[in-house]
Amino acid sequence: MKKILTALGLLISSSTMATGFYAGGQLGTDFGISHFNVGNNKSDNKDTGMTYGIYGGYRYDFNTFFVAGELECYKSTTKTKNTLQANPNVAVGQMTVENTQDGNSAALQILAGLPIGDSTEVYALLGAIRTPMQTTATLSLPGVTSVHKQTSDLNGKVFGFGVQYRINDQVAARLNYKYVAYEELKLNDITSKLASHIVSIGAQYSF
């Protein structure tokens, strides 16, 4: 009986060895995608910027896998910009639409992963995001320029995966990819659909 209890104690201690809170910072590249519609006139574009931010969460380790809940806050410098013909039936005038992140994005994510070695883990993530976005629409006609601005809080979904390497019991580094898809954004008769592919590297400390 004593041997069984000892083995059970070792099993429990090993399964929760890395359980606890963690926090870190990361830096990456945001490959932004934009789809714009003005009536029947459409335009697609891709723009690239930098992302930087912090994250923190709580992780629970089992014998063969782990799960974690994580809150991430980051800023992106990506500006999505599209230029369209103001009226497809008239050969004059341009409509330029630009979207810029107006503050920090906040993402709530669930991570699930498993070890592939003594110090390396792979994981998948799923979550929801909220981003303040400023939209600027500029209509340029001969002799006339009109500018309209709007700030909106966009909700979106986050999907991704990554790999994490534990340097020691407290410090780890990770490489992360995620896809962010936002809800539809409207400004007058302009419809925007925004998304991002984000690749980042980070370092974290476990408490």
mmCIF file of C-alpha atoms in Angstrom:
data_model
loop_
_atom_site.group_PDB
_atom_site.id
_atom_site.type_symbol
_atom_site.label_atom_id
_atom_site.label_comp_id
_atom_site.label_asym_id
_atom_site.label_seq_id
_atom_site.Cartn_x
_atom_site.Cartn_y
_atom_site.Cartn_z
ATOM 1 C CA MET A 1 0.000 0.000 0.000
ATOM 2 C CA LYS A 2 2.837 2.377 0.864
ATOM 3 C CA LYS A 3 4.418 1.827 -2.566
ATOM 4 C CA ILE A 4 1.099 2.518 -4.282
ATOM 5 C CA LEU A 5 0.605 5.777 -2.347
ATOM 6 C CA THR A 6 4.171 6.834 -3.128
ATOM 7 C CA ALA A 7 3.679 6.154 -6.834
ATOM 8 C CA LEU A 8 0.387 8.036 -6.807
ATOM 9 C CA GLY A 9 2.040 11.011 -5.130
ATOM 10 C CA LEU A 10 4.791 11.081 -7.743
ATOM 11 C CA LEU A 11 2.197 10.913 -10.523
ATOM 12 C CA ILE A 12 0.232 13.856 -9.128
ATOM 13 C CA SER A 13 3.327 15.957 -8.510
ATOM 14 C CA SER A 14 4.643 15.329 -12.029
ATOM 15 C CA SER A 15 1.290 16.168 -13.622
ATOM 16 C CA THR A 16 1.104 19.576 -11.926
ATOM 17 C CA MET A 17 4.803 20.419 -11.940
ATOM 18 C CA ALA A 18 4.446 23.400 -14.288
ATOM 19 C CA THR A 19 0.964 24.451 -13.185
ATOM 20 C CA GLY A 20 0.679 28.145 -12.339
ATOM 21 C CA PHE A 21 0.683 31.708 -13.593
ATOM 22 C CA TYR A 22 2.997 33.031 -16.296
ATOM 23 C CA ALA A 23 3.630 36.350 -18.068
ATOM 24 C CA GLY A 24 5.686 37.464 -21.036
ATOM 25 C CA GLY A 25 6.257 39.810 -23.933
ATOM 26 C CA GLN A 26 6.426 39.331 -27.674
ATOM 27 C CA LEU A 27 7.390 41.024 -30.928
ATOM 28 C CA GLY A 28 6.217 40.122 -34.413
ATOM 29 C CA THR A 29 5.064 40.959 -37.921
ATOM 30 C CA ASP A 30 1.444 41.615 -38.912
ATOM 31 C CA PHE A 31 0.508 40.737 -42.501
ATOM 32 C CA GLY A 32 -2.769 42.631 -42.857
ATOM 33 C CA ILE A 33 -5.441 41.787 -45.444
ATOM 34 C CA SER A 34 -8.226 44.180 -46.449
ATOM 35 C CA HIS A 35 -11.314 43.790 -48.647
ATOM 36 C CA PHE A 36 -13.294 46.948 -49.476
ATOM 37 C CA ASN A 37 -16.616 47.427 -51.217
ATOM 38 C CA VAL A 38 -18.157 50.725 -52.321
ATOM 39 C CA GLY A 39 -21.376 49.721 -54.039
ATOM 40 C CA ASN A 40 -20.315 47.283 -56.764
ATOM 41 C CA ASN A 41 -16.748 48.616 -56.766
ATOM 42 C CA LYS A 42 -14.305 46.295 -54.952
ATOM 43 C CA SER A 43 -10.664 46.449 -53.934
ATOM 44 C CA ASP A 44 -8.307 44.053 -52.118
ATOM 45 C CA ASN A 45 -4.942 44.885 -50.620
ATOM 46 C CA LYS A 46 -2.202 43.562 -48.343
ATOM 47 C CA ASP A 47 -0.100 45.618 -45.924
ATOM 48 C CA THR A 48 2.616 44.718 -43.420
ATOM 49 C CA GLY A 49 3.479 46.195 -40.028
ATOM 50 C CA MET A 50 5.019 45.371 -36.661
ATOM 51 C CA THR A 51 3.296 44.062 -33.535
ATOM 52 C CA TYR A 52 4.467 44.274 -29.936
ATOM 53 C CA GLY A 53 2.760 43.493 -26.665
ATOM 54 C CA ILE A 54 2.461 41.529 -23.449
ATOM 55 C CA TYR A 55 0.538 38.447 -22.361
ATOM 56 C CA GLY A 56 -0.200 36.475 -19.234
ATOM 57 C CA GLY A 57 -2.173 33.447 -18.200
ATOM 58 C CA TYR A 58 -2.663 30.402 -16.054
ATOM 59 C CA ARG A 59 -1.478 26.982 -17.158
ATOM 60 C CA TYR A 60 -2.424 23.516 -15.915
ATOM 61 C CA ASP A 61 -0.263 20.516 -16.749
ATOM 62 C CA PHE A 62 -1.486 16.957 -17.066
ATOM 63 C CA ASN A 63 0.653 13.883 -17.714
ATOM 64 C CA THR A 64 0.614 14.070 -21.503
ATOM 65 C CA PHE A 65 -0.742 17.535 -22.346
ATOM 66 C CA PHE A 66 -1.453 20.998 -20.954
ATOM 67 C CA VAL A 67 -4.171 23.626 -21.191
ATOM 68 C CA ALA A 68 -3.944 27.353 -20.472
ATOM 69 C CA GLY A 69 -6.126 30.428 -20.411
ATOM 70 C CA GLU A 70 -4.354 33.534 -21.660
ATOM 71 C CA LEU A 71 -4.978 37.268 -21.992
ATOM 72 C CA GLU A 72 -2.908 39.106 -24.608
ATOM 73 C CA CYS A 73 -2.644 42.851 -25.257
ATOM 74 C CA TYR A 74 -0.721 44.119 -28.280
ATOM 75 C CA LYS A 75 -0.346 47.010 -30.692
ATOM 76 C CA SER A 76 -0.043 46.705 -34.480
ATOM 77 C CA THR A 77 1.449 49.366 -36.755
ATOM 78 C CA THR A 78 -0.182 47.901 -39.875
ATOM 79 C CA LYS A 79 -2.245 50.348 -41.952
ATOM 80 C CA THR A 80 -4.555 48.833 -44.543
ATOM 81 C CA LYS A 81 -5.077 51.250 -47.417
ATOM 82 C CA ASN A 82 -7.167 50.873 -50.567
ATOM 83 C CA THR A 83 -7.836 53.274 -53.421
ATOM 84 C CA LEU A 84 -10.929 52.824 -55.581
ATOM 85 C CA GLN A 85 -12.608 54.707 -58.366
ATOM 86 C CA ALA A 86 -15.238 56.839 -56.641
ATOM 87 C CA ASN A 87 -17.910 55.987 -59.210
ATOM 88 C CA PRO A 88 -17.357 53.146 -61.703
ATOM 89 C CA ASN A 89 -19.630 54.956 -64.180
ATOM 90 C CA VAL A 90 -17.594 58.169 -64.105
ATOM 91 C CA ALA A 91 -13.917 58.316 -65.067
ATOM 92 C CA VAL A 92 -13.028 60.983 -62.465
ATOM 93 C CA GLY A 93 -12.549 60.929 -58.716
ATOM 94 C CA GLN A 94 -10.960 58.527 -56.253
ATOM 95 C CA MET A 95 -12.015 57.044 -52.937
ATOM 96 C CA THR A 96 -9.171 56.180 -50.540
ATOM 97 C CA VAL A 97 -9.987 54.118 -47.446
ATOM 98 C CA GLU A 98 -7.457 53.592 -44.648
ATOM 99 C CA ASN A 99 -7.821 51.535 -41.462
ATOM 100 C CA THR A 100 -5.439 52.074 -38.536
ATOM 101 C CA GLN A 101 -5.445 50.404 -35.131
ATOM 102 C CA ASP A 102 -6.488 53.102 -32.636
ATOM 103 C CA GLY A 103 -5.220 51.565 -29.394
ATOM 104 C CA ASN A 104 -4.334 48.116 -28.089
ATOM 105 C CA SER A 105 -5.948 44.859 -29.139
ATOM 106 C CA ALA A 106 -7.121 42.585 -26.326
ATOM 107 C CA ALA A 107 -7.397 38.848 -27.004
ATOM 108 C CA LEU A 108 -8.681 36.130 -24.677
ATOM 109 C CA GLN A 109 -7.293 32.753 -25.748
ATOM 110 C CA ILE A 110 -7.310 29.087 -24.802
ATOM 111 C CA LEU A 111 -4.142 27.092 -25.494
ATOM 112 C CA ALA A 112 -3.844 23.305 -25.594
ATOM 113 C CA GLY A 113 -0.601 21.494 -26.276
ATOM 114 C CA LEU A 114 1.663 18.531 -25.683
ATOM 115 C CA PRO A 115 5.401 17.892 -25.317
ATOM 116 C CA ILE A 116 7.486 16.605 -28.212
ATOM 117 C CA GLY A 117 10.696 16.367 -26.201
ATOM 118 C CA ASP A 118 12.191 17.077 -22.800
ATOM 119 C CA SER A 119 11.997 20.864 -23.264
ATOM 120 C CA THR A 120 9.861 21.450 -26.372
ATOM 121 C CA GLU A 121 6.080 21.723 -26.660
ATOM 122 C CA VAL A 122 3.657 22.388 -29.499
ATOM 123 C CA TYR A 123 0.231 23.937 -29.023
ATOM 124 C CA ALA A 124 -2.895 25.212 -30.737
ATOM 125 C CA LEU A 125 -4.867 28.278 -29.701
ATOM 126 C CA LEU A 126 -8.408 29.553 -30.120
ATOM 127 C CA GLY A 127 -9.897 32.797 -28.884
ATOM 128 C CA ALA A 128 -11.722 36.082 -29.304
ATOM 129 C CA ILE A 129 -10.277 39.548 -29.902
ATOM 130 C CA ARG A 130 -11.408 43.165 -29.642
ATOM 131 C CA THR A 131 -9.561 45.957 -31.476
ATOM 132 C CA PRO A 132 -10.239 49.715 -31.657
ATOM 133 C CA MET A 133 -9.983 50.707 -35.330
ATOM 134 C CA GLN A 134 -10.022 54.126 -36.972
ATOM 135 C CA THR A 135 -11.361 54.280 -40.535
ATOM 136 C CA THR A 136 -10.587 57.283 -42.725
ATOM 137 C CA ALA A 137 -12.357 57.654 -46.084
ATOM 138 C CA THR A 138 -11.128 60.391 -48.428
ATOM 139 C CA LEU A 139 -13.145 61.285 -51.522
ATOM 140 C CA SER A 140 -11.132 63.255 -54.074
ATOM 141 C CA LEU A 141 -12.908 64.980 -56.964
ATOM 142 C CA PRO A 142 -11.620 67.761 -59.228
ATOM 143 C CA GLY A 143 -11.398 70.785 -56.924
ATOM 144 C CA VAL A 144 -13.090 69.037 -53.973
ATOM 145 C CA THR A 145 -11.778 66.777 -51.189
ATOM 146 C CA SER A 146 -14.026 65.284 -48.517
ATOM 147 C CA VAL A 147 -12.774 63.348 -45.467
ATOM 148 C CA HIS A 148 -14.857 61.132 -43.173
ATOM 149 C CA LYS A 149 -13.502 59.438 -40.028
ATOM 150 C CA GLN A 150 -14.953 56.801 -37.737
ATOM 151 C CA THR A 151 -13.615 54.885 -34.725
ATOM 152 C CA SER A 152 -15.077 51.439 -34.044
ATOM 153 C CA ASP A 153 -14.399 48.570 -31.654
ATOM 154 C CA LEU A 154 -14.095 45.515 -33.878
ATOM 155 C CA ASN A 155 -14.698 42.006 -32.558
ATOM 156 C CA GLY A 156 -12.987 39.034 -34.139
ATOM 157 C CA LYS A 157 -11.882 35.420 -33.870
ATOM 158 C CA VAL A 158 -8.353 34.107 -33.354
ATOM 159 C CA PHE A 159 -6.930 30.767 -34.531
ATOM 160 C CA GLY A 160 -3.315 29.685 -34.371
ATOM 161 C CA PHE A 161 -0.518 27.368 -33.302
ATOM 162 C CA GLY A 162 3.005 27.571 -31.982
ATOM 163 C CA VAL A 163 6.047 25.902 -30.487
ATOM 164 C CA GLN A 164 7.532 26.599 -27.068
ATOM 165 C CA TYR A 165 10.992 25.805 -25.720
ATOM 166 C CA ARG A 166 11.649 25.732 -21.984
ATOM 167 C CA ILE A 167 15.064 27.186 -21.159
ATOM 168 C CA ASN A 168 14.668 26.289 -17.480
ATOM 169 C CA ASP A 169 11.854 25.741 -14.978
ATOM 170 C CA GLN A 170 10.848 29.425 -15.041
ATOM 171 C CA VAL A 171 11.873 30.812 -18.440
ATOM 172 C CA ALA A 172 10.570 29.777 -21.868
ATOM 173 C CA ALA A 173 10.717 31.101 -25.436
ATOM 174 C CA ARG A 174 8.036 30.614 -28.067
ATOM 175 C CA LEU A 175 7.328 31.057 -31.767
ATOM 176 C CA ASN A 176 3.693 31.792 -32.513
ATOM 177 C CA TYR A 177 1.422 32.076 -35.565
ATOM 178 C CA LYS A 178 -2.185 33.229 -35.495
ATOM 179 C CA TYR A 179 -4.898 34.251 -37.917
ATOM 180 C CA VAL A 180 -7.261 37.044 -36.880
ATOM 181 C CA ALA A 181 -10.581 37.511 -38.708
ATOM 182 C CA TYR A 182 -12.674 40.584 -37.849
ATOM 183 C CA GLU A 183 -16.365 41.258 -38.222
ATOM 184 C CA GLU A 184 -17.586 43.503 -41.052
ATOM 185 C CA LEU A 185 -16.893 47.228 -40.682
ATOM 186 C CA LYS A 186 -19.145 49.874 -42.252
ATOM 187 C CA LEU A 187 -18.671 53.597 -42.891
ATOM 188 C CA ASN A 188 -21.584 55.110 -44.797
ATOM 189 C CA ASP A 189 -21.787 53.014 -48.006
ATOM 190 C CA ILE A 190 -18.247 51.627 -47.564
ATOM 191 C CA THR A 191 -17.902 48.045 -46.338
ATOM 192 C CA SER A 192 -14.563 46.751 -45.029
ATOM 193 C CA LYS A 193 -13.499 43.227 -44.129
ATOM 194 C CA LEU A 194 -10.172 43.004 -42.293
ATOM 195 C CA ALA A 195 -7.940 40.081 -41.320
ATOM 196 C CA SER A 196 -4.337 39.481 -40.249
ATOM 197 C CA HIS A 197 -1.673 36.792 -40.328
ATOM 198 C CA ILE A 198 0.607 37.431 -37.331
ATOM 199 C CA VAL A 199 3.963 35.729 -36.722
ATOM 200 C CA SER A 200 5.694 36.544 -33.432
ATOM 201 C CA ILE A 201 8.437 35.469 -31.050
ATOM 202 C CA GLY A 202 8.138 35.808 -27.296
ATOM 203 C CA ALA A 203 9.694 35.077 -23.933
ATOM 204 C CA GLN A 204 7.839 34.327 -20.716
ATOM 205 C CA TYR A 205 8.398 33.735 -17.020
ATOM 206 C CA SER A 206 6.479 31.186 -14.929
ATOM 207 C CA PHE A 207 5.770 32.105 -11.312
#
